[in-house]
Amino acid sequence: MEKKQSKPMELLNTMVSEPYYLLHFLAFFSYLVIRTSASHVLSAHITDHVLHREIQAALTFGLLTAIKMVREETWEGFIADSLFFAKIFLIGLTLILDRHLTLWYVVVFTVIYIFTQQPAFQKLGTSSKLTPLQLESLLTEGSTSKHWLIEFRASYSPACIRTSRCSPELSITYSNKNFSFGIVDLGLFPNTAEYFGISLSGSMGQLPTYVLFTNGAEVARYPQLESQAKAFRDPITKRFLSGYFKLDRHLLEYINGK
């Protein structure tokens, strides 16, 4: 019973301790306060009109979040999209009440975007956080693992945050004596990005980059160095990474002793 209660408490603790979530919660909650206060000064016609639009917004938001919950593989991606939808609907509702209120919320959300950041998935599974020296040592001097799947990410990249749980969760399933997972934070070690031919520019769509090394040599990467435009690439999911790097085959080879 205690295990079931730990998850809601963990989510509550995250919401309170992370400025990104806390400030969003306060911003949305403030609308309820303003809306309640405004109902005493607005005419009955405007109040009914706003209520009608709020119901429409709530139903549409519920539908969109339900679709996202089914399609989105990670909670980080689901939360990011849900907050985006909620901000759009909130700004739309404030346009009915008062354009000055709309401007106020635009400023609030802009400040939140500039000064806070959605936290990435914190658990590592069985993957290892590596420095460039540790990675170089693994590739040049060798290690107990024949294969290393390295995720090059940057903590400031929204795309990396959305996919931050893919490597840790894949590592729990596919890690063994011959196959290991590692994570290198290019935000901390930007020079490493140039060495491996990874652009830190968000417009290039190379964050995150996954590289598979076998016996110290690169054998596959995604996205590739000369890949197609970001809009036409497959979205990064655990299923996609598993298929792209043939993780099931590597696991079967290990089980069969090859």
C-alpha positions as a Markdown table, in Angstrom:
| # | Residue | x | y | z |
|---|---|---|---|---|
| 1 | Met | 0.0 | 0.0 | 0.0 |
| 2 | Glu | 2.9 | 2.3 | 0.8 |
| 3 | Lys | 4.4 | 1.7 | -2.6 |
| 4 | Lys | 1.2 | 2.9 | -4.3 |
| 5 | Gln | 1.2 | 6.1 | -2.3 |
| 6 | Ser | 4.8 | 6.9 | -3.0 |
| 7 | Lys | 4.1 | 7.8 | -6.7 |
| 8 | Pro | 1.6 | 10.6 | -6.0 |
| 9 | Met | 3.9 | 12.0 | -3.3 |
| 10 | Glu | 6.8 | 11.8 | -5.7 |
| 11 | Leu | 4.8 | 13.8 | -8.3 |
| 12 | Leu | 3.7 | 16.3 | -5.7 |
| 13 | Asn | 7.3 | 16.8 | -4.5 |
| 14 | Thr | 8.5 | 17.3 | -8.0 |
| 15 | Met | 5.8 | 19.9 | -8.7 |
| 16 | Val | 6.7 | 21.8 | -5.5 |
| 17 | Ser | 10.5 | 21.5 | -5.8 |
| 18 | Glu | 10.8 | 22.3 | -9.6 |
| 19 | Pro | 10.4 | 26.0 | -10.4 |
| 20 | Tyr | 9.2 | 25.1 | -14.0 |
| 21 | Tyr | 6.2 | 23.1 | -12.7 |
| 22 | Leu | 5.5 | 25.3 | -9.7 |
| 23 | Leu | 5.4 | 28.5 | -11.7 |
| 24 | His | 3.1 | 27.0 | -14.3 |
| 25 | Phe | 0.8 | 25.7 | -11.6 |
| 26 | Leu | 0.6 | 29.2 | -10.0 |
| 27 | Ala | 0.0 | 30.8 | -13.4 |
| 28 | Phe | -2.9 | 28.5 | -14.2 |
| 29 | Phe | -4.3 | 28.7 | -10.6 |
| 30 | Ser | -4.2 | 32.5 | -10.8 |
| 31 | Tyr | -6.7 | 32.4 | -13.7 |
| 32 | Leu | -9.2 | 30.7 | -11.4 |
| 33 | Val | -8.8 | 33.5 | -8.9 |
| 34 | Ile | -9.1 | 36.2 | -11.5 |
| 35 | Arg | -12.1 | 34.5 | -13.1 |
| 36 | Thr | -13.9 | 34.2 | -9.8 |
| 37 | Ser | -13.3 | 37.8 | -9.0 |
| 38 | Ala | -14.3 | 39.0 | -12.5 |
| 39 | Ser | -17.7 | 37.1 | -12.4 |
| 40 | His | -18.9 | 39.7 | -9.9 |
| 41 | Val | -18.3 | 42.7 | -12.2 |
| 42 | Leu | -19.0 | 41.2 | -15.6 |
| 43 | Ser | -22.5 | 41.2 | -17.1 |
| 44 | Ala | -24.5 | 38.0 | -17.2 |
| 45 | His | -24.2 | 37.9 | -21.0 |
| 46 | Ile | -20.4 | 38.0 | -20.9 |
| 47 | Thr | -20.2 | 35.6 | -18.0 |
| 48 | Asp | -22.3 | 33.0 | -19.9 |
| 49 | His | -20.3 | 33.5 | -23.0 |
| 50 | Val | -17.0 | 33.0 | -21.1 |
| 51 | Leu | -18.4 | 29.9 | -19.4 |
| 52 | His | -19.4 | 28.4 | -22.7 |
| 53 | Arg | -16.0 | 29.0 | -24.1 |
| 54 | Glu | -14.3 | 27.5 | -21.0 |
| 55 | Ile | -16.4 | 24.4 | -21.4 |
| 56 | Gln | -15.4 | 24.1 | -25.0 |
| 57 | Ala | -11.7 | 24.7 | -24.1 |
| 58 | Ala | -11.8 | 22.1 | -21.3 |
| 59 | Leu | -13.4 | 19.5 | -23.6 |
| 60 | Thr | -10.9 | 20.2 | -26.4 |
| 61 | Phe | -8.0 | 20.1 | -24.0 |
| 62 | Gly | -9.2 | 16.8 | -22.6 |
| 63 | Leu | -9.4 | 15.3 | -26.1 |
| 64 | Leu | -6.0 | 16.5 | -27.1 |
| 65 | Thr | -4.3 | 15.3 | -23.9 |
| 66 | Ala | -6.0 | 11.9 | -24.3 |
| 67 | Ile | -4.7 | 11.6 | -27.8 |
| 68 | Lys | -1.2 | 12.7 | -26.7 |
| 69 | Met | -1.3 | 10.2 | -23.8 |
| 70 | Val | -1.8 | 7.4 | -26.2 |
| 71 | Arg | 0.7 | 8.5 | -28.8 |
| 72 | Glu | 3.4 | 10.0 | -26.7 |
| 73 | Glu | 5.9 | 7.5 | -25.2 |
| 74 | Thr | 7.5 | 9.6 | -22.5 |
| 75 | Trp | 6.0 | 11.6 | -19.7 |
| 76 | Glu | 8.3 | 14.5 | -20.4 |
| 77 | Gly | 6.9 | 14.8 | -23.9 |
| 78 | Phe | 3.4 | 14.4 | -22.7 |
| 79 | Ile | 3.8 | 17.1 | -20.0 |
| 80 | Ala | 5.5 | 19.6 | -22.4 |
| 81 | Asp | 2.7 | 19.2 | -25.0 |
| 82 | Ser | -0.1 | 19.4 | -22.4 |
| 83 | Leu | 1.3 | 22.6 | -20.9 |
| 84 | Phe | 1.6 | 24.1 | -24.4 |
| 85 | Phe | -2.1 | 23.3 | -25.2 |
| 86 | Ala | -3.1 | 24.7 | -21.8 |
| 87 | Lys | -1.3 | 28.0 | -22.4 |
| 88 | Ile | -2.9 | 28.4 | -25.8 |
| 89 | Phe | -6.4 | 27.8 | -24.4 |
| 90 | Leu | -5.7 | 30.1 | -21.4 |
| 91 | Ile | -4.5 | 33.0 | -23.6 |
| 92 | Gly | -7.6 | 32.4 | -25.9 |
| 93 | Leu | -9.9 | 32.7 | -22.9 |
| 94 | Thr | -8.3 | 35.8 | -21.6 |
| 95 | Leu | -8.9 | 37.5 | -24.9 |
| 96 | Ile | -12.6 | 37.3 | -24.1 |
| 97 | Leu | -12.1 | 38.8 | -20.6 |
| 98 | Asp | -9.5 | 41.5 | -21.2 |
| 99 | Arg | -6.7 | 42.1 | -23.6 |
| 100 | His | -4.5 | 43.5 | -20.8 |
| 101 | Leu | -4.9 | 40.2 | -19.0 |
| 102 | Thr | -3.8 | 38.4 | -22.2 |
| 103 | Leu | -0.7 | 40.5 | -22.4 |
| 104 | Trp | 0.0 | 39.8 | -18.7 |
| 105 | Tyr | -0.1 | 36.0 | -19.2 |
| 106 | Val | 2.1 | 36.3 | -22.4 |
| 107 | Val | 4.7 | 38.1 | -20.3 |
| 108 | Val | 4.3 | 35.5 | -17.4 |
| 109 | Phe | 4.8 | 32.5 | -19.7 |
| 110 | Thr | 7.7 | 34.3 | -21.5 |
| 111 | Val | 9.5 | 34.8 | -18.2 |
| 112 | Ile | 8.9 | 31.2 | -17.2 |
| 113 | Tyr | 10.3 | 30.1 | -20.5 |
| 114 | Ile | 13.4 | 32.3 | -20.2 |
| 115 | Phe | 14.3 | 31.6 | -16.5 |
| 116 | Thr | 13.1 | 28.0 | -15.9 |
| 117 | Gln | 13.5 | 24.7 | -17.7 |
| 118 | Gln | 11.5 | 21.5 | -17.8 |
| 119 | Pro | 13.5 | 19.0 | -15.8 |
| 120 | Ala | 14.8 | 15.9 | -17.6 |
| 121 | Phe | 14.3 | 12.3 | -16.5 |
| 122 | Gln | 16.7 | 11.9 | -13.5 |
| 123 | Lys | 17.1 | 8.1 | -13.3 |
| 124 | Leu | 19.9 | 6.4 | -15.2 |
| 125 | Gly | 18.7 | 2.8 | -15.2 |
| 126 | Thr | 21.9 | 0.8 | -15.8 |
| 127 | Ser | 23.4 | 3.4 | -18.2 |
| 128 | Ser | 26.5 | 5.4 | -17.1 |
| 129 | Lys | 27.1 | 9.2 | -17.2 |
| 130 | Leu | 30.5 | 9.6 | -18.9 |
| 131 | Thr | 33.0 | 12.5 | -19.3 |
| 132 | Pro | 34.9 | 12.9 | -22.6 |
| 133 | Leu | 38.0 | 11.4 | -20.9 |
| 134 | Gln | 36.0 | 8.3 | -19.7 |
| 135 | Leu | 34.5 | 7.9 | -23.2 |
| 136 | Glu | 37.9 | 8.2 | -24.9 |
| 137 | Ser | 39.3 | 5.6 | -22.5 |
| 138 | Leu | 36.5 | 3.2 | -23.2 |
| 139 | Leu | 37.0 | 3.6 | -27.0 |
| 140 | Thr | 40.8 | 3.5 | -27.1 |
| 141 | Glu | 41.7 | 1.2 | -24.2 |
| 142 | Gly | 38.7 | -1.0 | -24.4 |
| 143 | Ser | 36.3 | -2.2 | -21.7 |
| 144 | Thr | 34.5 | -5.3 | -20.6 |
| 145 | Ser | 31.6 | -4.4 | -23.0 |
| 146 | Lys | 32.0 | -5.1 | -26.7 |
| 147 | His | 29.3 | -2.6 | -27.7 |
| 148 | Trp | 28.5 | 0.8 | -26.3 |
| 149 | Leu | 25.4 | 2.9 | -27.2 |
| 150 | Ile | 26.2 | 6.4 | -26.3 |
| 151 | Glu | 23.6 | 9.2 | -26.1 |
| 152 | Phe | 25.0 | 12.7 | -26.7 |
| 153 | Arg | 22.6 | 15.1 | -25.2 |
| 154 | Ala | 22.4 | 18.7 | -23.9 |
| 155 | Ser | 20.5 | 19.5 | -20.7 |
| 156 | Tyr | 19.2 | 22.8 | -22.3 |
| 157 | Ser | 17.7 | 21.1 | -25.3 |
| 158 | Pro | 13.9 | 20.5 | -25.3 |
| 159 | Ala | 14.3 | 17.6 | -27.7 |
| 160 | Cys | 16.8 | 16.0 | -25.3 |
| 161 | Ile | 14.5 | 16.5 | -22.3 |
| 162 | Arg | 11.6 | 14.9 | -24.2 |
| 163 | Thr | 13.7 | 11.8 | -24.9 |
| 164 | Ser | 15.7 | 11.8 | -21.7 |
| 165 | Arg | 14.2 | 8.5 | -20.4 |
| 166 | Cys | 14.8 | 6.5 | -23.5 |
| 167 | Ser | 18.4 | 5.4 | -22.9 |
| 168 | Pro | 17.9 | 4.7 | -19.1 |
| 169 | Glu | 14.8 | 2.6 | -19.7 |
| 170 | Leu | 16.4 | 0.8 | -22.7 |
| 171 | Ser | 19.5 | 0.1 | -20.6 |
| 172 | Ile | 17.4 | -1.8 | -18.1 |
| 173 | Thr | 16.2 | -4.2 | -20.8 |
| 174 | Tyr | 19.2 | -4.5 | -23.0 |
| 175 | Ser | 22.3 | -4.0 | -20.8 |
| 176 | Asn | 24.5 | -7.1 | -20.4 |
| 177 | Lys | 28.2 | -8.0 | -20.3 |
| 178 | Asn | 28.6 | -7.3 | -24.0 |
| 179 | Phe | 26.4 | -4.3 | -24.4 |
| 180 | Ser | 26.4 | -1.1 | -22.3 |
| 181 | Phe | 24.8 | 2.3 | -22.4 |
| 182 | Gly | 26.4 | 5.7 | -21.8 |
| 183 | Ile | 25.3 | 9.3 | -21.6 |
| 184 | Val | 27.5 | 12.3 | -22.4 |
| 185 | Asp | 26.2 | 15.8 | -21.6 |
| 186 | Leu | 27.4 | 18.1 | -24.4 |
| 187 | Gly | 26.1 | 21.1 | -22.4 |
| 188 | Leu | 28.9 | 20.5 | -20.0 |
| 189 | Phe | 31.5 | 19.4 | -22.6 |
| 190 | Pro | 30.7 | 21.4 | -25.8 |
| 191 | Asn | 34.1 | 20.6 | -27.4 |
| 192 | Thr | 33.2 | 16.9 | -27.5 |
| 193 | Ala | 30.3 | 17.8 | -29.9 |
| 194 | Glu | 32.7 | 19.1 | -32.5 |
| 195 | Tyr | 35.0 | 16.0 | -32.2 |
| 196 | Phe | 32.1 | 13.7 | -32.9 |
| 197 | Gly | 30.6 | 15.9 | -35.6 |
| 198 | Ile | 27.5 | 16.9 | -33.7 |
| 199 | Ser | 26.0 | 20.4 | -34.1 |
| 200 | Leu | 24.8 | 22.1 | -30.9 |
| 201 | Ser | 22.4 | 24.3 | -32.9 |
| 202 | Gly | 18.8 | 23.3 | -32.3 |
| 203 | Ser | 17.9 | 24.2 | -35.8 |
| 204 | Met | 20.1 | 21.4 | -37.1 |
| 205 | Gly | 18.2 | 18.7 | -35.2 |
| 206 | Gln | 21.2 | 16.8 | -34.1 |
| 207 | Leu | 20.3 | 16.7 | -30.4 |
| 208 | Pro | 20.2 | 14.2 | -29.1 |
| 209 | Thr | 22.5 | 12.0 | -31.1 |
| 210 | Tyr | 22.9 | 8.3 | -30.5 |
| 211 | Val | 26.1 | 6.5 | -31.6 |
| 212 | Leu | 26.8 | 2.8 | -31.4 |
| 213 | Phe | 30.5 | 1.8 | -31.0 |
| 214 | Thr | 31.7 | -1.7 | -31.4 |
| 215 | Asn | 35.2 | -2.5 | -30.2 |
| 216 | Gly | 35.9 | 1.2 | -30.1 |
| 217 | Ala | 34.8 | 2.0 | -33.7 |
| 218 | Glu | 31.6 | 3.8 | -34.7 |
| 219 | Val | 29.3 | 1.5 | -36.6 |
| 220 | Ala | 26.0 | 3.4 | -36.5 |
| 221 | Arg | 24.5 | 6.7 | -35.5 |
| 222 | Tyr | 21.2 | 8.5 | -35.4 |
| 223 | Pro | 20.6 | 11.1 | -36.8 |
| 224 | Gln | 23.3 | 10.5 | -39.4 |
| 225 | Leu | 25.9 | 13.2 | -40.2 |
| 226 | Glu | 24.2 | 14.0 | -43.5 |
| 227 | Ser | 20.6 | 13.2 | -42.7 |
| 228 | Gln | 17.4 | 14.5 | -44.0 |
| 229 | Ala | 15.6 | 17.5 | -42.6 |
| 230 | Lys | 14.4 | 17.2 | -39.0 |
| 231 | Ala | 10.7 | 17.4 | -40.0 |
| 232 | Phe | 11.0 | 14.2 | -42.1 |
| 233 | Arg | 12.8 | 12.1 | -39.6 |
| 234 | Asp | 11.3 | 9.4 | -37.5 |
| 235 | Pro | 10.5 | 10.6 | -33.9 |
| 236 | Ile | 12.9 | 9.2 | -31.3 |
| 237 | Thr | 11.2 | 6.6 | -29.2 |
| 238 | Lys | 12.4 | 3.5 | -27.4 |
| 239 | Arg | 10.8 | 1.3 | -30.1 |
| 240 | Phe | 12.6 | 3.2 | -32.8 |
| 241 | Leu | 16.0 | 3.1 | -31.1 |
| 242 | Ser | 15.6 | -0.6 | -30.4 |
| 243 | Gly | 14.9 | -1.3 | -34.1 |
| 244 | Tyr | 17.4 | 1.1 | -35.5 |
| 245 | Phe | 20.4 | -0.2 | -33.5 |
| 246 | Lys | 19.1 | -3.8 | -33.6 |
| 247 | Leu | 19.0 | -4.1 | -29.8 |
| 248 | Asp | 16.9 | -7.3 | -29.8 |
| 249 | Arg | 19.4 | -9.0 | -32.1 |
| 250 | His | 22.3 | -8.0 | -29.8 |
| 251 | Leu | 20.5 | -9.3 | -26.8 |
| 252 | Leu | 19.7 | -12.7 | -28.5 |
| 253 | Glu | 23.3 | -13.0 | -29.6 |
| 254 | Tyr | 24.4 | -12.5 | -26.0 |
| 255 | Ile | 21.8 | -15.0 | -24.7 |
| 256 | Asn | 22.9 | -17.6 | -27.3 |
| 257 | Gly | 26.6 | -17.0 | -26.4 |
| 258 | Lys | 27.7 | -15.6 | -29.7 |
